[in-house]
Amino acid sequence: MKIKRIDLLEIRMPLVHFFETSFGRATDRRIVLLRASADGLEGWGEVTCGEMPFYSYETPDTAWHILRDFLIPWALEKAWDSPADLAHRFRPVRGHNMAKAAMENALWDIEAQSRGVPLAVLIGGTRDEIPCGVSIGIQNSLEELLEKIRTEVVAGYQRVKVKIKPGWDVEVLARIRQEFPAIKLMADANSAYTLRDLEHLKLLDRFGLMMIEQPLGWDDMVDHAQLQRELKTPICLDESIHSPGDARKAIELGACKIINIKLGRVGGHSCARKLHDVCLDRRVPVWCGGMLESGIGRAHNIAMSSLPGFVLPGDVSASRRYWRQDIIDPEVTVSAQGTIAVPRKPGLGYQPNLDRIDDATVRKESFEKRS
Ligand code: OSB
Ligand code: MG
């Protein structure tokens, strides 16, 4: 297939509630969307980076630059047999996985539509519905956090993840456990600790957490391996895992017992699938991480979460937890059992709402092959 045209769009979307992690607070999202047109079909991808280079070095502007000046010209240059060809074509660019993923994933959407199959089926998904959890940011007060947890537990979500950082950890988890002794609970530190906090981190073992996510350095596996030897609680890596090779090394080192896969962080569906296979072979459970995505990124996450190794509830939750109005129809909804039904329609299975996208667009650039 040959791409006829690619549009980059930057949209602005206010979050219904701020989202705070150990590295800062997000209130308004800047999201870069990519639309590719080929064979009369349109496919969509989302760049899932943060506004600031804190979760990773990518930002909407670095992604725009890498896409405009490198990835898009290479994508337009010649036809592809499989969207996985693009992953190969993009290899000379080191890193910038979120920019790569937006391009590659848009082609997966097109490929699925052209074959008349749901994207989930095309990439090898086997689930009709996926188990869902929520990620709850740091709040202004413990009372507000508890109130949020109550709401999500009543809504039916299968597990609750809370963000922690030094000064917002042991006491917070103790209070949560007091009120909710039996919920599936986990904590995400986004690299807020070091091995000097070892004794402190050991205090978390008493809360029966499903896992602690990325407690130490974003680019470190060795210290995580040491920490895992000292902790009962399983460590889950997020920021440190960018490729199937990273997953293999982390598992061999004993740096984690669980891996969170984010489509953007690993560069798109083809790499995500391989990473998933590495984990499945080694019986390491995986789950789908989230990046406060709009409906486009959310729909891609749902497709990925249908792969057989995604046995744990992911950070894939209802649109309305983030947006007053999402940019897809229908918006993503979660059942009272805390599941999302994997769409059965061809492609992403959700319709991008062009009017709403247009209203939210602040920057646009279009590309066609120059011949
Ligand atoms: O570490 O998982 C993370 C959001 C932004 C950046 C990093 C993370 C998160 C989340 C939110 O936890 C997950 C979601 O989209 O619900
Ligand atoms: Mg995380």
mmCIF file of C-alpha atoms and ligand atoms in Angstrom:
data_model
loop_
_atom_site.group_PDB
_atom_site.id
_atom_site.type_symbol
_atom_site.label_atom_id
_atom_site.label_comp_id
_atom_site.label_asym_id
_atom_site.label_seq_id
_atom_site.Cartn_x
_atom_site.Cartn_y
_atom_site.Cartn_z
ATOM 1 C CA MET A 1 0.000 0.000 0.000
ATOM 2 C CA LYS A 2 1.135 3.538 -0.646
ATOM 3 C CA ILE A 3 0.436 6.560 1.529
ATOM 4 C CA LYS A 4 -1.083 9.456 -0.337
ATOM 5 C CA ARG A 5 -1.120 12.077 2.334
ATOM 6 C CA ILE A 6 -0.275 12.618 5.975
ATOM 7 C CA ASP A 7 -1.662 15.316 8.269
ATOM 8 C CA LEU A 8 -0.137 16.320 11.571
ATOM 9 C CA LEU A 9 -2.552 18.039 13.935
ATOM 10 C CA GLU A 10 -1.905 19.529 17.325
ATOM 11 C CA ILE A 11 -4.998 19.675 19.489
ATOM 12 C CA ARG A 12 -5.572 21.240 22.917
ATOM 13 C CA MET A 13 -7.799 19.445 25.381
ATOM 14 C CA PRO A 14 -8.406 20.508 28.987
ATOM 15 C CA LEU A 15 -8.421 17.605 31.466
ATOM 16 C CA VAL A 16 -11.555 17.336 33.606
ATOM 17 C CA HIS A 17 -9.274 17.052 36.633
ATOM 18 C CA PHE A 18 -5.551 17.779 36.971
ATOM 19 C CA PHE A 19 -3.262 14.748 36.912
ATOM 20 C CA GLU A 20 -0.253 14.888 39.216
ATOM 21 C CA THR A 21 2.729 12.542 39.363
ATOM 22 C CA SER A 22 6.035 12.741 41.215
ATOM 23 C CA PHE A 23 7.321 14.888 38.339
ATOM 24 C CA GLY A 24 4.526 17.419 38.099
ATOM 25 C CA ARG A 25 0.933 18.329 37.386
ATOM 26 C CA ALA A 26 -0.870 18.278 34.018
ATOM 27 C CA THR A 27 -4.041 20.347 33.508
ATOM 28 C CA ASP A 28 -4.301 20.984 29.765
ATOM 29 C CA ARG A 29 -3.097 18.516 27.218
ATOM 30 C CA ARG A 30 -1.320 19.306 23.965
ATOM 31 C CA ILE A 31 -1.716 16.246 21.789
ATOM 32 C CA VAL A 32 -0.240 15.605 18.366
ATOM 33 C CA LEU A 33 -2.438 13.439 16.154
ATOM 34 C CA LEU A 34 -1.422 11.919 12.855
ATOM 35 C CA ARG A 35 -3.825 11.062 10.053
ATOM 36 C CA ALA A 36 -2.623 8.994 7.116
ATOM 37 C CA SER A 37 -4.579 8.509 3.883
ATOM 38 C CA ALA A 38 -4.035 5.545 1.594
ATOM 39 C CA ASP A 39 -6.266 3.640 -0.856
ATOM 40 C CA GLY A 40 -9.215 5.865 0.033
ATOM 41 C CA LEU A 41 -8.904 4.964 3.735
ATOM 42 C CA GLU A 42 -7.839 7.072 6.682
ATOM 43 C CA GLY A 43 -5.879 5.817 9.672
ATOM 44 C CA TRP A 44 -5.156 7.634 12.915
ATOM 45 C CA GLY A 45 -2.298 7.627 15.393
ATOM 46 C CA GLU A 46 -1.488 9.668 18.507
ATOM 47 C CA VAL A 47 1.838 10.866 19.884
ATOM 48 C CA THR A 48 1.541 9.925 23.554
ATOM 49 C CA CYS A 49 4.256 12.136 25.041
ATOM 50 C CA GLY A 50 3.770 14.587 27.884
ATOM 51 C CA GLU A 51 3.909 18.355 27.378
ATOM 52 C CA MET A 52 7.192 18.526 29.289
ATOM 53 C CA PRO A 53 10.245 16.260 28.866
ATOM 54 C CA PHE A 54 9.761 14.700 32.318
ATOM 55 C CA TYR A 55 8.273 11.237 31.748
ATOM 56 C CA SER A 56 10.611 10.900 28.764
ATOM 57 C CA TYR A 57 12.584 13.331 26.607
ATOM 58 C CA GLU A 58 9.867 13.534 23.959
ATOM 59 C CA THR A 59 7.519 16.530 23.783
ATOM 60 C CA PRO A 60 4.893 17.548 21.199
ATOM 61 C CA ASP A 61 7.523 19.739 19.544
ATOM 62 C CA THR A 62 10.274 17.119 19.367
ATOM 63 C CA ALA A 63 7.744 14.671 17.915
ATOM 64 C CA TRP A 64 6.571 17.234 15.347
ATOM 65 C CA HIS A 65 10.180 17.838 14.294
ATOM 66 C CA ILE A 66 11.117 14.152 14.047
ATOM 67 C CA LEU A 67 7.922 13.321 12.161
ATOM 68 C CA ARG A 68 8.068 16.269 9.767
ATOM 69 C CA ASP A 69 11.778 16.112 8.982
ATOM 70 C CA PHE A 70 12.463 12.366 9.069
ATOM 71 C CA LEU A 71 9.685 9.850 9.623
ATOM 72 C CA ILE A 72 6.993 11.313 7.368
ATOM 73 C CA PRO A 73 9.296 11.765 4.339
ATOM 74 C CA TRP A 74 10.495 8.165 4.803
ATOM 75 C CA ALA A 75 6.943 6.908 5.133
ATOM 76 C CA LEU A 76 5.877 8.714 1.934
ATOM 77 C CA GLU A 77 8.934 7.600 -0.013
ATOM 78 C CA LYS A 78 7.764 4.140 -1.030
ATOM 79 C CA ALA A 79 4.934 1.636 -0.609
ATOM 80 C CA TRP A 80 4.731 -0.791 2.298
ATOM 81 C CA ASP A 81 3.698 -4.454 2.528
ATOM 82 C CA SER A 82 3.041 -4.430 6.240
ATOM 83 C CA PRO A 83 2.993 -1.526 8.714
ATOM 84 C CA ALA A 84 5.849 -3.375 10.434
ATOM 85 C CA ASP A 85 8.002 -2.304 7.444
ATOM 86 C CA LEU A 86 7.763 1.218 8.805
ATOM 87 C CA ALA A 87 9.238 0.173 12.150
ATOM 88 C CA HIS A 88 12.175 -1.165 10.154
ATOM 89 C CA ARG A 89 12.449 1.939 7.993
ATOM 90 C CA PHE A 90 12.528 4.122 11.122
ATOM 91 C CA ARG A 91 15.381 2.262 12.774
ATOM 92 C CA PRO A 92 18.103 4.778 11.863
ATOM 93 C CA VAL A 93 16.397 7.295 14.170
ATOM 94 C CA ARG A 94 17.484 6.492 17.692
ATOM 95 C CA GLY A 95 14.701 6.721 20.215
ATOM 96 C CA HIS A 96 11.755 9.078 19.575
ATOM 97 C CA ASN A 97 9.521 6.048 19.914
ATOM 98 C CA MET A 98 6.354 8.054 20.536
ATOM 99 C CA ALA A 99 6.785 9.891 17.224
ATOM 100 C CA LYS A 100 7.442 6.573 15.461
ATOM 101 C CA ALA A 101 4.425 4.928 17.088
ATOM 102 C CA ALA A 102 2.012 7.632 15.886
ATOM 103 C CA MET A 103 3.067 7.008 12.275
ATOM 104 C CA GLU A 104 3.205 3.227 12.418
ATOM 105 C CA ASN A 105 -0.061 2.895 14.353
ATOM 106 C CA ALA A 106 -1.976 5.016 11.833
ATOM 107 C CA LEU A 107 -0.935 2.497 9.179
ATOM 108 C CA TRP A 108 -2.098 -0.413 11.340
ATOM 109 C CA ASP A 109 -5.493 1.280 11.480
ATOM 110 C CA ILE A 110 -5.541 1.548 7.667
ATOM 111 C CA GLU A 111 -4.324 -2.024 7.201
ATOM 112 C CA ALA A 112 -7.072 -3.355 9.480
ATOM 113 C CA GLN A 113 -9.734 -1.346 7.631
ATOM 114 C CA SER A 114 -8.494 -2.519 4.242
ATOM 115 C CA ARG A 115 -8.728 -6.142 5.391
ATOM 116 C CA GLY A 116 -12.107 -5.531 7.000
ATOM 117 C CA VAL A 117 -10.959 -6.771 10.416
ATOM 118 C CA PRO A 118 -10.768 -5.131 13.840
ATOM 119 C CA LEU A 119 -7.283 -3.825 14.615
ATOM 120 C CA ALA A 120 -7.236 -6.051 17.711
ATOM 121 C CA VAL A 121 -7.667 -9.143 15.521
ATOM 122 C CA LEU A 122 -5.085 -7.991 12.970
ATOM 123 C CA ILE A 123 -2.345 -7.680 15.614
ATOM 124 C CA GLY A 124 -3.177 -11.060 17.154
ATOM 125 C CA GLY A 125 -5.584 -10.137 19.942
ATOM 126 C CA THR A 126 -7.635 -12.909 21.487
ATOM 127 C CA ARG A 127 -9.849 -11.140 24.046
ATOM 128 C CA ASP A 128 -13.414 -9.863 23.582
ATOM 129 C CA GLU A 129 -13.079 -7.601 26.575
ATOM 130 C CA ILE A 130 -10.190 -6.233 28.562
ATOM 131 C CA PRO A 131 -9.840 -5.782 32.329
ATOM 132 C CA CYS A 132 -9.507 -2.170 33.427
ATOM 133 C CA GLY A 133 -7.911 -0.316 36.305
ATOM 134 C CA VAL A 134 -7.561 3.348 37.147
ATOM 135 C CA SER A 135 -4.512 5.491 37.758
ATOM 136 C CA ILE A 136 -5.178 8.179 40.347
ATOM 137 C CA GLY A 137 -2.784 11.090 40.622
ATOM 138 C CA ILE A 138 -1.489 12.835 43.715
ATOM 139 C CA GLN A 139 -4.287 14.968 45.186
ATOM 140 C CA ASN A 140 -4.367 18.146 47.251
ATOM 141 C CA SER A 141 -5.398 16.139 50.297
ATOM 142 C CA LEU A 142 -5.693 12.552 51.466
ATOM 143 C CA GLU A 143 -9.457 13.008 51.857
ATOM 144 C CA GLU A 144 -9.761 13.935 48.177
ATOM 145 C CA LEU A 145 -7.748 10.876 47.198
ATOM 146 C CA LEU A 146 -9.950 8.583 49.294
ATOM 147 C CA GLU A 147 -13.045 10.110 47.743
ATOM 148 C CA LYS A 148 -11.675 9.451 44.254
ATOM 149 C CA ILE A 149 -10.890 5.843 45.148
ATOM 150 C CA ARG A 150 -14.418 5.360 46.493
ATOM 151 C CA THR A 151 -15.877 6.620 43.218
ATOM 152 C CA GLU A 152 -13.734 4.298 41.077
ATOM 153 C CA VAL A 153 -14.292 1.241 43.255
ATOM 154 C CA VAL A 154 -18.057 1.803 43.086
ATOM 155 C CA ALA A 155 -17.783 2.205 39.305
ATOM 156 C CA GLY A 156 -16.367 -1.320 39.169
ATOM 157 C CA TYR A 157 -12.718 -0.804 38.187
ATOM 158 C CA GLN A 158 -10.718 -3.947 38.912
ATOM 159 C CA ARG A 159 -7.681 -2.320 40.473
ATOM 160 C CA VAL A 160 -6.558 1.032 41.772
ATOM 161 C CA LYS A 161 -3.149 2.539 41.142
ATOM 162 C CA VAL A 162 -2.061 5.567 43.109
ATOM 163 C CA LYS A 163 0.867 7.810 42.419
ATOM 164 C CA ILE A 164 3.403 8.073 45.218
ATOM 165 C CA LYS A 165 6.464 10.172 45.988
ATOM 166 C CA PRO A 166 8.539 10.821 49.121
ATOM 167 C CA GLY A 167 6.156 12.430 51.625
ATOM 168 C CA TRP A 168 3.087 10.954 49.890
ATOM 169 C CA ASP A 169 3.533 7.228 50.313
ATOM 170 C CA VAL A 170 3.474 5.135 53.508
ATOM 171 C CA GLU A 171 0.868 7.175 55.317
ATOM 172 C CA VAL A 172 -1.290 7.424 52.209
ATOM 173 C CA LEU A 173 -1.176 3.680 51.518
ATOM 174 C CA ALA A 174 -1.882 2.906 55.175
ATOM 175 C CA ARG A 175 -5.016 5.062 55.070
ATOM 176 C CA ILE A 176 -6.152 3.470 51.796
ATOM 177 C CA ARG A 177 -5.651 -0.024 53.211
ATOM 178 C CA GLN A 178 -7.568 0.893 56.353
ATOM 179 C CA GLU A 179 -10.634 1.771 54.301
ATOM 180 C CA PHE A 180 -10.134 -0.738 51.476
ATOM 181 C CA PRO A 181 -8.390 -3.797 52.944
ATOM 182 C CA ALA A 182 -9.157 -6.046 49.982
ATOM 183 C CA ILE A 183 -8.943 -4.008 46.767
ATOM 184 C CA LYS A 184 -6.263 -4.745 44.217
ATOM 185 C CA LEU A 185 -3.933 -1.844 44.895
ATOM 186 C CA MET A 186 -0.617 -0.726 43.434
ATOM 187 C CA ALA A 187 1.643 2.317 43.557
ATOM 188 C CA ASP A 188 3.571 4.151 40.830
ATOM 189 C CA ALA A 189 6.559 6.268 41.878
ATOM 190 C CA ASN A 190 7.703 7.466 38.438
ATOM 191 C CA SER A 191 11.351 7.236 39.542
ATOM 192 C CA ALA A 192 10.976 9.328 42.701
ATOM 193 C CA TYR A 193 13.295 7.174 44.864
ATOM 194 C CA THR A 194 16.871 5.903 44.942
ATOM 195 C CA LEU A 195 18.504 2.938 46.631
ATOM 196 C CA ARG A 196 19.247 5.231 49.563
ATOM 197 C CA ASP A 197 15.515 4.912 50.296
ATOM 198 C CA LEU A 198 15.782 1.112 50.575
ATOM 199 C CA GLU A 199 14.658 0.863 54.204
ATOM 200 C CA HIS A 200 11.789 3.247 53.533
ATOM 201 C CA LEU A 201 10.675 1.305 50.423
ATOM 202 C CA LYS A 202 10.665 -1.909 52.450
ATOM 203 C CA LEU A 203 7.877 -0.378 54.549
ATOM 204 C CA LEU A 204 5.639 -0.685 51.474
ATOM 205 C CA ASP A 205 5.787 -4.495 51.683
ATOM 206 C CA ARG A 206 3.195 -4.495 54.447
ATOM 207 C CA PHE A 207 0.392 -3.187 52.200
ATOM 208 C CA GLY A 208 -0.020 -6.255 49.993
ATOM 209 C CA LEU A 209 0.433 -4.230 46.815
ATOM 210 C CA MET A 210 0.069 -6.019 43.484
ATOM 211 C CA MET A 211 3.260 -4.236 42.454
ATOM 212 C CA ILE A 212 5.266 -1.049 42.764
ATOM 213 C CA GLU A 213 5.878 0.651 39.447
ATOM 214 C CA GLN A 214 9.214 2.227 38.497
ATOM 215 C CA PRO A 215 10.423 3.218 41.979
ATOM 216 C CA LEU A 216 14.014 4.004 40.894
ATOM 217 C CA GLY A 217 15.831 5.726 38.019
ATOM 218 C CA TRP A 218 14.027 5.929 34.684
ATOM 219 C CA ASP A 219 17.050 4.527 32.852
ATOM 220 C CA ASP A 220 18.220 2.079 35.467
ATOM 221 C CA MET A 221 17.810 -1.679 35.650
ATOM 222 C CA VAL A 222 20.712 -2.628 37.889
ATOM 223 C CA ASP A 223 19.476 -0.817 40.974
ATOM 224 C CA HIS A 224 15.960 -2.117 40.353
ATOM 225 C CA ALA A 225 17.404 -5.656 40.355
ATOM 226 C CA GLN A 226 19.017 -5.000 43.701
ATOM 227 C CA LEU A 227 15.822 -3.515 45.100
ATOM 228 C CA GLN A 228 13.754 -6.459 43.840
ATOM 229 C CA ARG A 229 16.013 -8.831 45.790
ATOM 230 C CA GLU A 230 15.147 -6.894 48.966
ATOM 231 C CA LEU A 231 11.417 -6.413 48.390
ATOM 232 C CA LYS A 232 8.549 -8.876 48.601
ATOM 233 C CA THR A 233 6.355 -6.592 46.493
ATOM 234 C CA PRO A 234 6.845 -7.272 42.772
ATOM 235 C CA ILE A 235 8.495 -4.436 40.857
ATOM 236 C CA CYS A 236 6.904 -3.405 37.569
ATOM 237 C CA LEU A 237 9.027 -1.440 35.110
ATOM 238 C CA ASP A 238 7.533 1.333 32.984
ATOM 239 C CA GLU A 239 10.012 4.104 32.006
ATOM 240 C CA SER A 240 13.012 1.722 31.671
ATOM 241 C CA ILE A 241 11.568 -0.547 28.978
ATOM 242 C CA HIS A 242 11.744 0.664 25.362
ATOM 243 C CA SER A 243 12.240 -2.501 23.336
ATOM 244 C CA PRO A 244 11.883 -6.285 23.376
ATOM 245 C CA GLY A 245 15.619 -6.403 24.194
ATOM 246 C CA ASP A 246 15.117 -4.184 27.242
ATOM 247 C CA ALA A 247 12.404 -6.537 28.462
ATOM 248 C CA ARG A 248 14.627 -9.576 28.041
ATOM 249 C CA LYS A 249 17.494 -7.905 29.907
ATOM 250 C CA ALA A 250 15.298 -6.627 32.728
ATOM 251 C CA ILE A 251 13.833 -10.098 33.248
ATOM 252 C CA GLU A 252 17.249 -11.784 33.093
ATOM 253 C CA LEU A 253 18.649 -9.294 35.611
ATOM 254 C CA GLY A 254 15.700 -9.794 37.941
ATOM 255 C CA ALA A 255 14.919 -6.071 37.755
ATOM 256 C CA CYS A 256 11.161 -6.674 37.633
ATOM 257 C CA LYS A 257 8.485 -9.346 37.789
ATOM 258 C CA ILE A 258 5.888 -7.448 35.753
ATOM 259 C CA ILE A 259 6.120 -5.074 32.783
ATOM 260 C CA ASN A 260 3.827 -2.246 31.786
ATOM 261 C CA ILE A 261 3.725 -1.837 28.009
ATOM 262 C CA LYS A 262 2.976 1.584 26.570
ATOM 263 C CA LEU A 263 2.551 1.662 22.831
ATOM 264 C CA GLY A 264 4.250 5.012 22.437
ATOM 265 C CA ARG A 265 7.172 4.246 24.713
ATOM 266 C CA VAL A 266 8.018 1.096 22.730
ATOM 267 C CA GLY A 267 7.468 2.606 19.263
ATOM 268 C CA GLY A 268 4.164 1.158 18.059
ATOM 269 C CA HIS A 269 2.203 -2.054 17.604
ATOM 270 C CA SER A 270 4.889 -4.183 15.974
ATOM 271 C CA CYS A 271 7.437 -3.595 18.716
ATOM 272 C CA ALA A 272 4.761 -3.875 21.410
ATOM 273 C CA ARG A 273 3.760 -7.276 20.036
ATOM 274 C CA LYS A 274 7.362 -8.529 20.142
ATOM 275 C CA LEU A 275 7.876 -7.197 23.643
ATOM 276 C CA HIS A 276 4.664 -8.904 24.712
ATOM 277 C CA ASP A 277 5.950 -12.178 23.206
ATOM 278 C CA VAL A 278 9.235 -11.921 25.125
ATOM 279 C CA CYS A 279 7.247 -11.568 28.354
ATOM 280 C CA LEU A 280 4.743 -14.293 27.499
ATOM 281 C CA ASP A 281 7.597 -16.757 26.761
ATOM 282 C CA ARG A 282 9.110 -16.000 30.160
ATOM 283 C CA ARG A 283 5.747 -16.026 31.958
ATOM 284 C CA VAL A 284 6.076 -12.381 32.946
ATOM 285 C CA PRO A 285 2.614 -10.772 33.127
ATOM 286 C CA VAL A 286 2.094 -7.504 31.267
ATOM 287 C CA TRP A 287 -0.517 -4.770 31.287
ATOM 288 C CA CYS A 288 -1.224 -1.709 29.196
ATOM 289 C CA GLY A 289 -0.007 1.612 30.577
ATOM 290 C CA GLY A 290 -1.672 4.930 29.812
ATOM 291 C CA MET A 291 -0.471 8.429 28.946
ATOM 292 C CA LEU A 292 -3.678 10.456 29.430
ATOM 293 C CA GLU A 293 -4.523 9.693 25.811
ATOM 294 C CA SER A 294 -7.333 11.120 23.742
ATOM 295 C CA GLY A 295 -9.752 8.619 22.242
ATOM 296 C CA ILE A 296 -7.385 7.844 19.370
ATOM 297 C CA GLY A 297 -4.565 6.651 21.616
ATOM 298 C CA ARG A 298 -7.084 5.016 23.926
ATOM 299 C CA ALA A 299 -8.537 2.980 21.029
ATOM 300 C CA HIS A 300 -5.040 1.767 20.080
ATOM 301 C CA ASN A 301 -4.457 0.796 23.725
ATOM 302 C CA ILE A 302 -7.653 -1.254 23.747
ATOM 303 C CA ALA A 303 -6.554 -3.166 20.644
ATOM 304 C CA MET A 304 -3.132 -3.894 22.159
ATOM 305 C CA SER A 305 -4.689 -4.977 25.464
ATOM 306 C CA SER A 306 -6.534 -7.771 23.659
ATOM 307 C CA LEU A 307 -3.248 -9.713 23.196
ATOM 308 C CA PRO A 308 -3.126 -12.892 25.284
ATOM 309 C CA GLY A 309 -0.295 -11.815 27.630
ATOM 310 C CA PHE A 310 -2.210 -8.773 28.928
ATOM 311 C CA VAL A 311 -3.494 -10.643 31.953
ATOM 312 C CA LEU A 312 -3.483 -7.763 34.451
ATOM 313 C CA PRO A 313 -5.899 -4.794 34.449
ATOM 314 C CA GLY A 314 -4.387 -1.880 32.527
ATOM 315 C CA ASP A 315 -4.489 1.897 32.906
ATOM 316 C CA VAL A 316 -7.109 1.978 30.178
ATOM 317 C CA SER A 317 -10.207 3.640 31.541
ATOM 318 C CA ALA A 318 -13.295 5.505 30.417
ATOM 319 C CA SER A 319 -12.986 8.633 28.266
ATOM 320 C CA ARG A 320 -15.039 10.613 30.722
ATOM 321 C CA ARG A 321 -12.453 10.234 33.479
ATOM 322 C CA TYR A 322 -10.280 12.574 31.378
ATOM 323 C CA TRP A 323 -12.425 14.481 28.898
ATOM 324 C CA ARG A 324 -15.691 16.330 28.975
ATOM 325 C CA GLN A 325 -16.053 15.267 25.368
ATOM 326 C CA ASP A 326 -13.680 12.818 23.776
ATOM 327 C CA ILE A 327 -12.765 13.121 20.090
ATOM 328 C CA ILE A 328 -14.066 9.679 19.102
ATOM 329 C CA ASP A 329 -17.579 8.262 18.748
ATOM 330 C CA PRO A 330 -18.678 6.419 20.708
ATOM 331 C CA GLU A 331 -16.476 7.441 23.608
ATOM 332 C CA VAL A 332 -14.756 4.677 25.576
ATOM 333 C CA THR A 333 -16.999 3.297 28.320
ATOM 334 C CA VAL A 334 -16.318 0.775 31.052
ATOM 335 C CA SER A 335 -18.799 -1.858 32.249
ATOM 336 C CA ALA A 336 -19.906 -2.281 35.876
ATOM 337 C CA GLN A 337 -17.498 -5.256 35.970
ATOM 338 C CA GLY A 338 -14.583 -2.978 35.088
ATOM 339 C CA THR A 339 -14.121 -4.130 31.509
ATOM 340 C CA ILE A 340 -14.034 -2.529 28.076
ATOM 341 C CA ALA A 341 -15.530 -4.444 25.155
ATOM 342 C CA VAL A 342 -13.024 -4.763 22.307
ATOM 343 C CA PRO A 343 -14.721 -3.268 19.236
ATOM 344 C CA ARG A 344 -15.744 -5.660 16.460
ATOM 345 C CA LYS A 345 -15.758 -3.101 13.651
ATOM 346 C CA PRO A 346 -12.883 -2.913 11.164
ATOM 347 C CA GLY A 347 -9.885 -0.773 12.120
ATOM 348 C CA LEU A 348 -9.799 1.106 15.413
ATOM 349 C CA GLY A 349 -13.542 0.544 15.787
ATOM 350 C CA TYR A 350 -14.205 4.077 17.020
ATOM 351 C CA GLN A 351 -14.961 6.965 14.679
ATOM 352 C CA PRO A 352 -12.765 10.075 15.039
ATOM 353 C CA ASN A 353 -15.139 13.048 15.365
ATOM 354 C CA LEU A 354 -13.759 15.428 12.746
ATOM 355 C CA ASP A 355 -15.765 18.440 13.933
ATOM 356 C CA ARG A 356 -14.539 18.111 17.476
ATOM 357 C CA ILE A 357 -10.975 17.498 16.328
ATOM 358 C CA ASP A 358 -11.200 20.556 14.117
ATOM 359 C CA ASP A 359 -12.470 22.711 16.987
ATOM 360 C CA ALA A 360 -9.556 21.608 19.171
ATOM 361 C CA THR A 361 -6.860 22.010 16.494
ATOM 362 C CA VAL A 362 -4.277 24.757 17.005
ATOM 363 C CA ARG A 363 -1.666 23.704 14.449
ATOM 364 C CA LYS A 364 -1.774 21.678 11.270
ATOM 365 C CA GLU A 365 0.643 20.636 8.559
ATOM 366 C CA SER A 366 0.016 18.365 5.589
ATOM 367 C CA PHE A 367 2.457 16.280 3.608
ATOM 368 C CA GLU A 368 2.285 14.575 0.244
ATOM 369 C CA LYS A 369 4.959 12.794 -1.679
ATOM 370 C CA ARG A 370 6.852 15.191 -3.902
ATOM 371 C CA SER A 371 7.563 13.577 -7.237
HETATM 372 O O1 OSB B 1 3.651 6.510 34.752
HETATM 373 O O2 OSB B 1 1.942 5.467 34.106
HETATM 374 C C1 OSB B 1 2.546 6.527 34.233
HETATM 375 C C2 OSB B 1 0.344 9.425 33.084
HETATM 376 C C3 OSB B 1 1.283 10.261 32.532
HETATM 377 C C4 OSB B 1 2.603 9.890 32.565
HETATM 378 C C5 OSB B 1 2.988 8.687 33.149
HETATM 379 C C6 OSB B 1 2.041 7.833 33.698
HETATM 380 C C7 OSB B 1 0.698 8.241 33.682
HETATM 381 C C8 OSB B 1 -0.372 7.458 34.280
HETATM 382 C C9 OSB B 1 -1.747 7.712 33.723
HETATM 383 O O3 OSB B 1 -0.245 6.739 35.239
HETATM 384 C C10 OSB B 1 -2.382 6.545 33.128
HETATM 385 C C11 OSB B 1 -3.647 6.923 32.390
HETATM 386 O O4 OSB B 1 -3.577 7.375 31.228
HETATM 387 O O5 OSB B 1 -4.698 6.750 32.980
HETATM 388 MG MG MG B 2 4.116 4.526 35.280
#
